[in-house]
PDB file of C-alpha atoms in Angstrom:
ATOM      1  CA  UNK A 740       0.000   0.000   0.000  1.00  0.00           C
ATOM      2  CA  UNK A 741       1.449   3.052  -1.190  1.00  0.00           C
ATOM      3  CA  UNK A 742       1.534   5.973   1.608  1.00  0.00           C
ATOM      4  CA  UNK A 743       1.156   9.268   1.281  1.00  0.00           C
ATOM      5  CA  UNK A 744       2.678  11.517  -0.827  1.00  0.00           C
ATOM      6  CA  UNK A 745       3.739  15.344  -1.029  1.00  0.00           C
ATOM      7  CA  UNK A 746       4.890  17.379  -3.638  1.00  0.00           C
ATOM      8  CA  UNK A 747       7.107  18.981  -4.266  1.00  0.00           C
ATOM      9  CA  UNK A 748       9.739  18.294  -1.398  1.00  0.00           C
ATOM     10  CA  UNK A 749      11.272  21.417  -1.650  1.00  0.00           C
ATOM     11  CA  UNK A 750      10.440  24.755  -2.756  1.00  0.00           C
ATOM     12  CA  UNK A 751      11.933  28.712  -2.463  1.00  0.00           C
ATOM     13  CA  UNK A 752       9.869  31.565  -3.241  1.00  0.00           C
ATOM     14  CA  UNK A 753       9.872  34.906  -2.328  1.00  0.00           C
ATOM     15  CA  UNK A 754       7.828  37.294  -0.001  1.00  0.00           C
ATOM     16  CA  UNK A 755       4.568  38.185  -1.656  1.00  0.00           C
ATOM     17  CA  UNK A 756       4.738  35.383  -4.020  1.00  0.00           C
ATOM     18  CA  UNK A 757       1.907  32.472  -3.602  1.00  0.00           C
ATOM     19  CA  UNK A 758       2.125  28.567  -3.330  1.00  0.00           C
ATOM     20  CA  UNK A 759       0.627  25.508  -3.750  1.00  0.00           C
ATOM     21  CA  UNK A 760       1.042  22.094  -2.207  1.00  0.00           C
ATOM     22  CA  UNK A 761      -0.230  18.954  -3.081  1.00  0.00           C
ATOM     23  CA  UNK A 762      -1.031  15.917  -0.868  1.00  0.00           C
ATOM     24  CA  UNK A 763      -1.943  12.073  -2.252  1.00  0.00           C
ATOM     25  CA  UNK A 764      -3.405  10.605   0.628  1.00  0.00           C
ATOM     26  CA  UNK A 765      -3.194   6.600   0.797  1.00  0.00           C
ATOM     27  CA  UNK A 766      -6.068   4.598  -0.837  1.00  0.00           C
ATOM     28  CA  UNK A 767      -8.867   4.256   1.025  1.00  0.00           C
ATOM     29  CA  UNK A 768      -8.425   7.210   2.980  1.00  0.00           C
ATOM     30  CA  UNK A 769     -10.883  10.369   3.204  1.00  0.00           C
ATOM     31  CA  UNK A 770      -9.743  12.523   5.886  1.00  0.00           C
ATOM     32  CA  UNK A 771      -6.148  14.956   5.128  1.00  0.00           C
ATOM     33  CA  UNK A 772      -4.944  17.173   7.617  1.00  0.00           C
ATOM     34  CA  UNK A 773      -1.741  20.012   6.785  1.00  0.00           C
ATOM     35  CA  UNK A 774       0.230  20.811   9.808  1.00  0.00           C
ATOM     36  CA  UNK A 775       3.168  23.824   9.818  1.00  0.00           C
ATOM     37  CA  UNK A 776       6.120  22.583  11.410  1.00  0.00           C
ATOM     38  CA  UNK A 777       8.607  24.888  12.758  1.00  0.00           C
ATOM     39  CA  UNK A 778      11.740  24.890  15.106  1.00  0.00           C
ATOM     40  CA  UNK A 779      10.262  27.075  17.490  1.00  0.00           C
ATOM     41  CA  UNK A 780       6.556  26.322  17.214  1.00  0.00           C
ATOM     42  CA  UNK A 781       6.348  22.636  16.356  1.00  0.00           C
ATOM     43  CA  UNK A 782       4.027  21.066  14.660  1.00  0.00           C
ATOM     44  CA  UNK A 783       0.628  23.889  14.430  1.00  0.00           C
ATOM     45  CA  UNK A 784      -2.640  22.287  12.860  1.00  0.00           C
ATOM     46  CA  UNK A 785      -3.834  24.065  10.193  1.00  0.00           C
ATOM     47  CA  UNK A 786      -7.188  22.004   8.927  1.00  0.00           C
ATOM     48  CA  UNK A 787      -8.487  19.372   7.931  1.00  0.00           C
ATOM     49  CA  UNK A 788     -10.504  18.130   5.055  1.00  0.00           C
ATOM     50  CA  UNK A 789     -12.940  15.011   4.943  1.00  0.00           C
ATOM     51  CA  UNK A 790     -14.860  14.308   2.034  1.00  0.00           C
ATOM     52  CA  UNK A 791     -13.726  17.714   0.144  1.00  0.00           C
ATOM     53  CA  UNK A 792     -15.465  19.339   3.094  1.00  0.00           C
ATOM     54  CA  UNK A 793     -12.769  21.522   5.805  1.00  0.00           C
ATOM     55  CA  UNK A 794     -14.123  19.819   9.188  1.00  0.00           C
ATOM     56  CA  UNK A 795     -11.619  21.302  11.122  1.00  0.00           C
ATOM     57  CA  UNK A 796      -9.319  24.684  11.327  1.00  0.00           C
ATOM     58  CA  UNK A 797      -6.481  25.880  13.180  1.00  0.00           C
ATOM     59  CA  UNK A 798      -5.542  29.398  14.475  1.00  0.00           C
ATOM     60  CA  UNK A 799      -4.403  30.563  11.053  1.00  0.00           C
ATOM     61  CA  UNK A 800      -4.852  33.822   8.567  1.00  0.00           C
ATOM     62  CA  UNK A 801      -6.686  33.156   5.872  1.00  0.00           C
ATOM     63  CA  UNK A 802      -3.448  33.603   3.528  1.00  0.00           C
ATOM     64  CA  UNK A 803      -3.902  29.640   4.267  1.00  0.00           C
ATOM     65  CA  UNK A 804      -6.809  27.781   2.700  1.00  0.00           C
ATOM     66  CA  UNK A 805      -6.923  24.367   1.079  1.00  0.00           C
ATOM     67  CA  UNK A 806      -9.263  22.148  -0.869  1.00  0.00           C
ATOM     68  CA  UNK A 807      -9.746  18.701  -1.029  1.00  0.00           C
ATOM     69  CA  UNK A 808     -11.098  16.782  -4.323  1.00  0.00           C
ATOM     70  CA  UNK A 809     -13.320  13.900  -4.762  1.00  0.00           C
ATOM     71  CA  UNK A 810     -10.321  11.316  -5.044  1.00  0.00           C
ATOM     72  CA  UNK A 811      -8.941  12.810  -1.302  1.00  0.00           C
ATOM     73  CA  UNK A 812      -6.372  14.469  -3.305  1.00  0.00           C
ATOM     74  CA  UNK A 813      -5.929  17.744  -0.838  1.00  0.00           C
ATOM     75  CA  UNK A 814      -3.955  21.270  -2.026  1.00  0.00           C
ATOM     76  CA  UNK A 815      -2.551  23.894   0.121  1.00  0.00           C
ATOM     77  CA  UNK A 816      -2.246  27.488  -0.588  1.00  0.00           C
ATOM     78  CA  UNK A 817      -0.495  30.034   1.009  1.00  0.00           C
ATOM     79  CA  UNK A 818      -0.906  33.767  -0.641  1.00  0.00           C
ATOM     80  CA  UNK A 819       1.119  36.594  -0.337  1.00  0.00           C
ATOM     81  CA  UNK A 820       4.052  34.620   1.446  1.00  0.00           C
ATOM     82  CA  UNK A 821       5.618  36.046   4.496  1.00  0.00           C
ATOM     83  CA  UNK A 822       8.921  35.224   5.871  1.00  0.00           C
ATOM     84  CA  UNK A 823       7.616  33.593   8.585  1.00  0.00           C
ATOM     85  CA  UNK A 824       5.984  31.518   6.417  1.00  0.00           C
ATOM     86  CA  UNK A 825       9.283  29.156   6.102  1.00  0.00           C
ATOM     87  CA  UNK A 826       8.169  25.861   7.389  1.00  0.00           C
ATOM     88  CA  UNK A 827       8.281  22.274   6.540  1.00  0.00           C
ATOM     89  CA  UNK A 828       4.250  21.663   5.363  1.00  0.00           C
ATOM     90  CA  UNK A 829       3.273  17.897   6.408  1.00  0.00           C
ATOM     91  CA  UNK A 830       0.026  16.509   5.674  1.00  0.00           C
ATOM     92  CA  UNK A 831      -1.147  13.602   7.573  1.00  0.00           C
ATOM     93  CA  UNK A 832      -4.174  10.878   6.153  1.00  0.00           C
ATOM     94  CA  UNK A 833      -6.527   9.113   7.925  1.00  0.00           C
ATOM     95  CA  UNK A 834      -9.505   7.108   7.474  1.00  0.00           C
ATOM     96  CA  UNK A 835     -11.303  10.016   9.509  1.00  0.00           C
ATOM     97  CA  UNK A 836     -14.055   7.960  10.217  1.00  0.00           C
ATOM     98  CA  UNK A 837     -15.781   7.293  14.339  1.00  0.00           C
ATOM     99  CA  UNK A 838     -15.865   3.930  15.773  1.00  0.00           C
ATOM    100  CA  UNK A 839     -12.411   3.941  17.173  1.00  0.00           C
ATOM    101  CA  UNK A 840      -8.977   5.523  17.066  1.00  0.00           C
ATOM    102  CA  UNK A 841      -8.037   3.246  14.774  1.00  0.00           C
ATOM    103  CA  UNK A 842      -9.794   4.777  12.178  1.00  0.00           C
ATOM    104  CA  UNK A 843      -8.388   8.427  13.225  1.00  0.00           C
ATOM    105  CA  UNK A 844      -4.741   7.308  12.990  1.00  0.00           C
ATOM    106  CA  UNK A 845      -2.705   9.683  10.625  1.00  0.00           C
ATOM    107  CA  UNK A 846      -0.187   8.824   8.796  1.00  0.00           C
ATOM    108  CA  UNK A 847       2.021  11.432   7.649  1.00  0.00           C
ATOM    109  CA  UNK A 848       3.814  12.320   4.257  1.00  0.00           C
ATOM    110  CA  UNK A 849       7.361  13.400   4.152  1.00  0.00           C
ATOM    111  CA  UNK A 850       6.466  17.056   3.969  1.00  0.00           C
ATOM    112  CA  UNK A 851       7.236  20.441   2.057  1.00  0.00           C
ATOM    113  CA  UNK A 852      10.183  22.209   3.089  1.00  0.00           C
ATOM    114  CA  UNK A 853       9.210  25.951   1.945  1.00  0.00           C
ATOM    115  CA  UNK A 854      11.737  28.706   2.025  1.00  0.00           C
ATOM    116  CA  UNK A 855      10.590  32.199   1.530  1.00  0.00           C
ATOM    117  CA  UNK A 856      13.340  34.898   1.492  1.00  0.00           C
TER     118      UNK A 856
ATOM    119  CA  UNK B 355      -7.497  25.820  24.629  1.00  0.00           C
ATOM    120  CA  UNK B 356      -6.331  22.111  24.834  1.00  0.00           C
ATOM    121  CA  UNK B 357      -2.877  21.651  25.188  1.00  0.00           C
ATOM    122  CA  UNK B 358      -0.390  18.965  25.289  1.00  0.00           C
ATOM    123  CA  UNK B 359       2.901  19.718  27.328  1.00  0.00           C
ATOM    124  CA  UNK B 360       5.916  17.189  26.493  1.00  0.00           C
ATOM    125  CA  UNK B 361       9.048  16.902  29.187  1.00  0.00           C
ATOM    126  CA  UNK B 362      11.601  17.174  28.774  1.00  0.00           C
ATOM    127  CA  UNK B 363      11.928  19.110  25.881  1.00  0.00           C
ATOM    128  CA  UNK B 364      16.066  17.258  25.122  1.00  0.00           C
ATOM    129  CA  UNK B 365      17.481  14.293  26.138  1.00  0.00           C
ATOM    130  CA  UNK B 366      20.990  13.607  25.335  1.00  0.00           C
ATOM    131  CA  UNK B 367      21.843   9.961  26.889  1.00  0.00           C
ATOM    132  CA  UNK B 368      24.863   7.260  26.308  1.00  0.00           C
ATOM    133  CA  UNK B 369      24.357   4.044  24.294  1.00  0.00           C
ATOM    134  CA  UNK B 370      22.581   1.484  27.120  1.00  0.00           C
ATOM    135  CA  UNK B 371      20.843   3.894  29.469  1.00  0.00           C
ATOM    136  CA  UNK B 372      16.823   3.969  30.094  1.00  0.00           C
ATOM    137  CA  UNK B 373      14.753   6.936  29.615  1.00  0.00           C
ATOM    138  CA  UNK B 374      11.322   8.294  30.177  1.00  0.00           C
ATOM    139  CA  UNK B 375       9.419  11.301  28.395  1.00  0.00           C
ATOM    140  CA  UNK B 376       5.915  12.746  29.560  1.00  0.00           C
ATOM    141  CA  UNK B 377       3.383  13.636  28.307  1.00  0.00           C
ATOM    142  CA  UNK B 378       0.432  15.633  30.500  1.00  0.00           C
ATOM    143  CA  UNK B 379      -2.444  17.616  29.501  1.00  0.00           C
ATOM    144  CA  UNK B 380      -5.560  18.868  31.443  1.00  0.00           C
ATOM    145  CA  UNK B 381      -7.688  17.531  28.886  1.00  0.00           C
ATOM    146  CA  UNK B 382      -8.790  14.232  28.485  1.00  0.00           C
ATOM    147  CA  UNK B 383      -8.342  12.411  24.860  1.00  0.00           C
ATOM    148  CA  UNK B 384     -10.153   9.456  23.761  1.00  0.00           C
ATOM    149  CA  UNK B 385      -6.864   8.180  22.875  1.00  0.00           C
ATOM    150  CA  UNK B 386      -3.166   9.087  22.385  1.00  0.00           C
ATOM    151  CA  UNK B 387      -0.994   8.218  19.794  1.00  0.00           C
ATOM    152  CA  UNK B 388       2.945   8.306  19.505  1.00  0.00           C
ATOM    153  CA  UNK B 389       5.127   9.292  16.790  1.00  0.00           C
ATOM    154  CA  UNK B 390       8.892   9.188  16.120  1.00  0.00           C
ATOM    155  CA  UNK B 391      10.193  11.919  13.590  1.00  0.00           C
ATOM    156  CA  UNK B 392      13.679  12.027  11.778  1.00  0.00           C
ATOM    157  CA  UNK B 393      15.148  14.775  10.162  1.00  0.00           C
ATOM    158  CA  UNK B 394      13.489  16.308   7.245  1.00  0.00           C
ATOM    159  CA  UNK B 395      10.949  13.072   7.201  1.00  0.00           C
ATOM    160  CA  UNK B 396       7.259  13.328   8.278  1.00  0.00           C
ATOM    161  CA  UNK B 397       6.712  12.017  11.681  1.00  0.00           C
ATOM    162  CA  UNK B 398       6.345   7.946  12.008  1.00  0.00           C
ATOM    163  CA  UNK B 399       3.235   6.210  13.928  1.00  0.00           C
ATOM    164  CA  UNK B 400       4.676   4.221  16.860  1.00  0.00           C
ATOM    165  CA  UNK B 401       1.475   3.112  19.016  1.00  0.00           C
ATOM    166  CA  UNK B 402      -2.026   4.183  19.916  1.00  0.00           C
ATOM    167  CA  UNK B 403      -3.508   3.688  23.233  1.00  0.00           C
ATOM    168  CA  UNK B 404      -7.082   4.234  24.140  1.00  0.00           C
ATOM    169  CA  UNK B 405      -8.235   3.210  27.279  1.00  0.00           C
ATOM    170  CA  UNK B 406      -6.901   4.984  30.611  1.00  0.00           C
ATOM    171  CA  UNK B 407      -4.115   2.962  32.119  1.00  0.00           C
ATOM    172  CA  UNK B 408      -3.254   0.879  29.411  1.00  0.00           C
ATOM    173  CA  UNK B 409       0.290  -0.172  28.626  1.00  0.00           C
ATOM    174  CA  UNK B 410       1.333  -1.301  25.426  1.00  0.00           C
ATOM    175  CA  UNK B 411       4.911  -2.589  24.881  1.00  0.00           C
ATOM    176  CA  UNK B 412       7.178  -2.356  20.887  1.00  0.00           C
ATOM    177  CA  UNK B 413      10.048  -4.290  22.211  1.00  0.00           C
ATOM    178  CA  UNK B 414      12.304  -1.720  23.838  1.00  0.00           C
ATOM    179  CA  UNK B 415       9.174   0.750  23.866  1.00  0.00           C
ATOM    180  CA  UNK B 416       7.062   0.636  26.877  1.00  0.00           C
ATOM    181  CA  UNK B 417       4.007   2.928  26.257  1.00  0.00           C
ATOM    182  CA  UNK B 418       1.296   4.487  29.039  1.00  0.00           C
ATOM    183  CA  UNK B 419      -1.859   5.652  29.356  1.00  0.00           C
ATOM    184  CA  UNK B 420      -3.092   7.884  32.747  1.00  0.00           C
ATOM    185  CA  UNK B 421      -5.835   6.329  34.039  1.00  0.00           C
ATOM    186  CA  UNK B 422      -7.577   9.331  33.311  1.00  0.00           C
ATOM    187  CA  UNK B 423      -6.761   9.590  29.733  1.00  0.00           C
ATOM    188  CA  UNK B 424      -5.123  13.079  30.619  1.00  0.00           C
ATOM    189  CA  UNK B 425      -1.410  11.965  30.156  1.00  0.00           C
ATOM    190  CA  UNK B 426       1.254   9.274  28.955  1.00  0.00           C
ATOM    191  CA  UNK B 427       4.734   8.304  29.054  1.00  0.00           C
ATOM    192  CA  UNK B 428       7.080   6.584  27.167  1.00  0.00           C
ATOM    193  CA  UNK B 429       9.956   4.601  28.245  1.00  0.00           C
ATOM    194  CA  UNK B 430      12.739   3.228  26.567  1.00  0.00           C
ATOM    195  CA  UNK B 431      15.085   0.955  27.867  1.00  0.00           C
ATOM    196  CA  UNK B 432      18.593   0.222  26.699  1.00  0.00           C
ATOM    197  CA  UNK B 433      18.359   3.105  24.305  1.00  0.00           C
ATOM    198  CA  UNK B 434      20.274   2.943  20.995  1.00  0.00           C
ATOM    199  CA  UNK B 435      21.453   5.433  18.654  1.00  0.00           C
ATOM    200  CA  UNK B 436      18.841   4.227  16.315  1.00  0.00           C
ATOM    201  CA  UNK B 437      16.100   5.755  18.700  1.00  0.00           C
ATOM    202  CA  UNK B 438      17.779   8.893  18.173  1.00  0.00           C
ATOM    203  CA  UNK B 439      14.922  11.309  16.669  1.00  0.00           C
ATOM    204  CA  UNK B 440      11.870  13.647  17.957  1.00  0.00           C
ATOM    205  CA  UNK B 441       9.308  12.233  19.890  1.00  0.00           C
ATOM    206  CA  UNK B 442       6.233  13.824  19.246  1.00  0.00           C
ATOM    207  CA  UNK B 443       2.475  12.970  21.177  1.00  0.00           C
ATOM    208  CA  UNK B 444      -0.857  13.665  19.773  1.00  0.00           C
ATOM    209  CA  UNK B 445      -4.032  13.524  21.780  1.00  0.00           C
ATOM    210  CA  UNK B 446      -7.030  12.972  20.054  1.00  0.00           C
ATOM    211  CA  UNK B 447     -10.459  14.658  20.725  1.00  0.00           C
ATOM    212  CA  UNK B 448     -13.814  14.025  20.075  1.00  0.00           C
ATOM    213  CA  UNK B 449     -14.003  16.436  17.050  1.00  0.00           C
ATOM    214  CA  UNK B 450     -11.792  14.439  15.198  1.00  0.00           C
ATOM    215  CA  UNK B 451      -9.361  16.941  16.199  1.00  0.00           C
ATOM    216  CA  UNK B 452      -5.581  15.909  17.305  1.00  0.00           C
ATOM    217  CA  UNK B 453      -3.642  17.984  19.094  1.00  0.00           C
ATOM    218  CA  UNK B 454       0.384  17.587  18.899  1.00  0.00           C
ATOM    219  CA  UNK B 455       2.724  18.440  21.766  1.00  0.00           C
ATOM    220  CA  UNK B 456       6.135  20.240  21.167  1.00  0.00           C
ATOM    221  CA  UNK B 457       7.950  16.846  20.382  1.00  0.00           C
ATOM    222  CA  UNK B 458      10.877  15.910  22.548  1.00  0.00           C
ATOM    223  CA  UNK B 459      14.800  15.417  20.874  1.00  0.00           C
ATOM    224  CA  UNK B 460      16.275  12.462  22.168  1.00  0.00           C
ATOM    225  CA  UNK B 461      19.917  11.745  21.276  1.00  0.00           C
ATOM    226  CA  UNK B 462      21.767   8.812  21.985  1.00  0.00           C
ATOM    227  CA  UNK B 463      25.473   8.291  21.904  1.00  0.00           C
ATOM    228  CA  UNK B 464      27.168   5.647  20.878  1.00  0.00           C
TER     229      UNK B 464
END
């Protein structure tokens, strides 16, 4: 079973500029949460999608949105970029569904790194 | 605001020692995961436990659940430089929500 995918790995832009991430989920899964990962921070929740519906959002401007499509495919945006911005970008799969933790366990990508000078 | 408070935040042990790391919250999840995260890698799903004092055990990893479902620990014994990495919990709420503690940086020396 494949397991979830992000592209691309790495990516520079610069302040002002906008980006777009893309998440695979695995097979059979519905729910896709993106998390911001920073040194100082950790990892922040930013939302999460289930059935190309956001169920859930984090503390974030709404320079960040995402989308989800009807194959669980998700995106990430971020407009006008801000330094602060830098980050590695993980999204995280899961079957999303109640009736158990088992069926909430995430399973994470390898992530984004984004550099914004 | 539920919050998940790891200790200690580094750990830098020799080859062959034991080690605990907390995890405590004032909230109570309906269960807990654990997850191991290298360097520029996406964190790695160790264990899930669900029901308040449960102890789950991955060979050299000894997992456990308060009996109130408000905090966990993990203990490793004999650590190795391959357990080197971030240690990250995640409680998970009702909402479908899971909330991530700052992650704690174990390194081991050979």
């Amino acid at each position: 079973k494949a397991g979830v995918t992000q592209t691309p790995r790495y990516l520079i832009k610069t302040r002002g500029q906008q980006v777009t991430l893309s998440c695979s989920p695995i097979s059979g899964h519905r729910s896709v949460s993106w998390y911001q990962q920073t040194p100082g921070q950790g990892l922040q929740f930013l939302f999460e999608y289930f059935s190309e519906t956001q169920r859930n959002k984090g503390n974030f401007p709404g320079r960040f949105s995402g989308r989800q499509f009807s194959n669980s495919r998700s995106e990430m945006n971020v407009s006008t970029l801000e330094l602060g911005d830098s980050a590695l970008y993980l999204c995280a799969s899961s079957m999303g569904l109640a009736g158990g933790p088992t069926y909430n366990e995430q399973f994470f990508g390898p992530g984004t790194r984004l550099t914004v000078l | 605001t539920q919050l998940l408070e790891q200790s200690p935040q580094f750990l830098s042990i020799q080859e062959g020692e034991n080690l605990t790391v907390y995890c405590n919250s004032s909230s109570v999840f309906s269960s807990l995961q654990w997850y191991r995260q290298e360097p520029g890698e996406g964190p790695v799903l160790l264990v899930t436990v669900v029901t308040g004092g449960e102890v789950k055990k991955l060979k050299r990893l000894t997992f456990q659940f308060g009996d109130a479902r408000k905090d966990s620990s993990l203990h490793i014994t004999a650590a190795q430089p391959g357990d080197t990495g971030l240690y990250l919990c995640a409680g998970l709420t009702g909402g479908f929500k899971t909330i991530f503690g700052a992650g704690t940086r174990l390194f081991v020396k050979a």
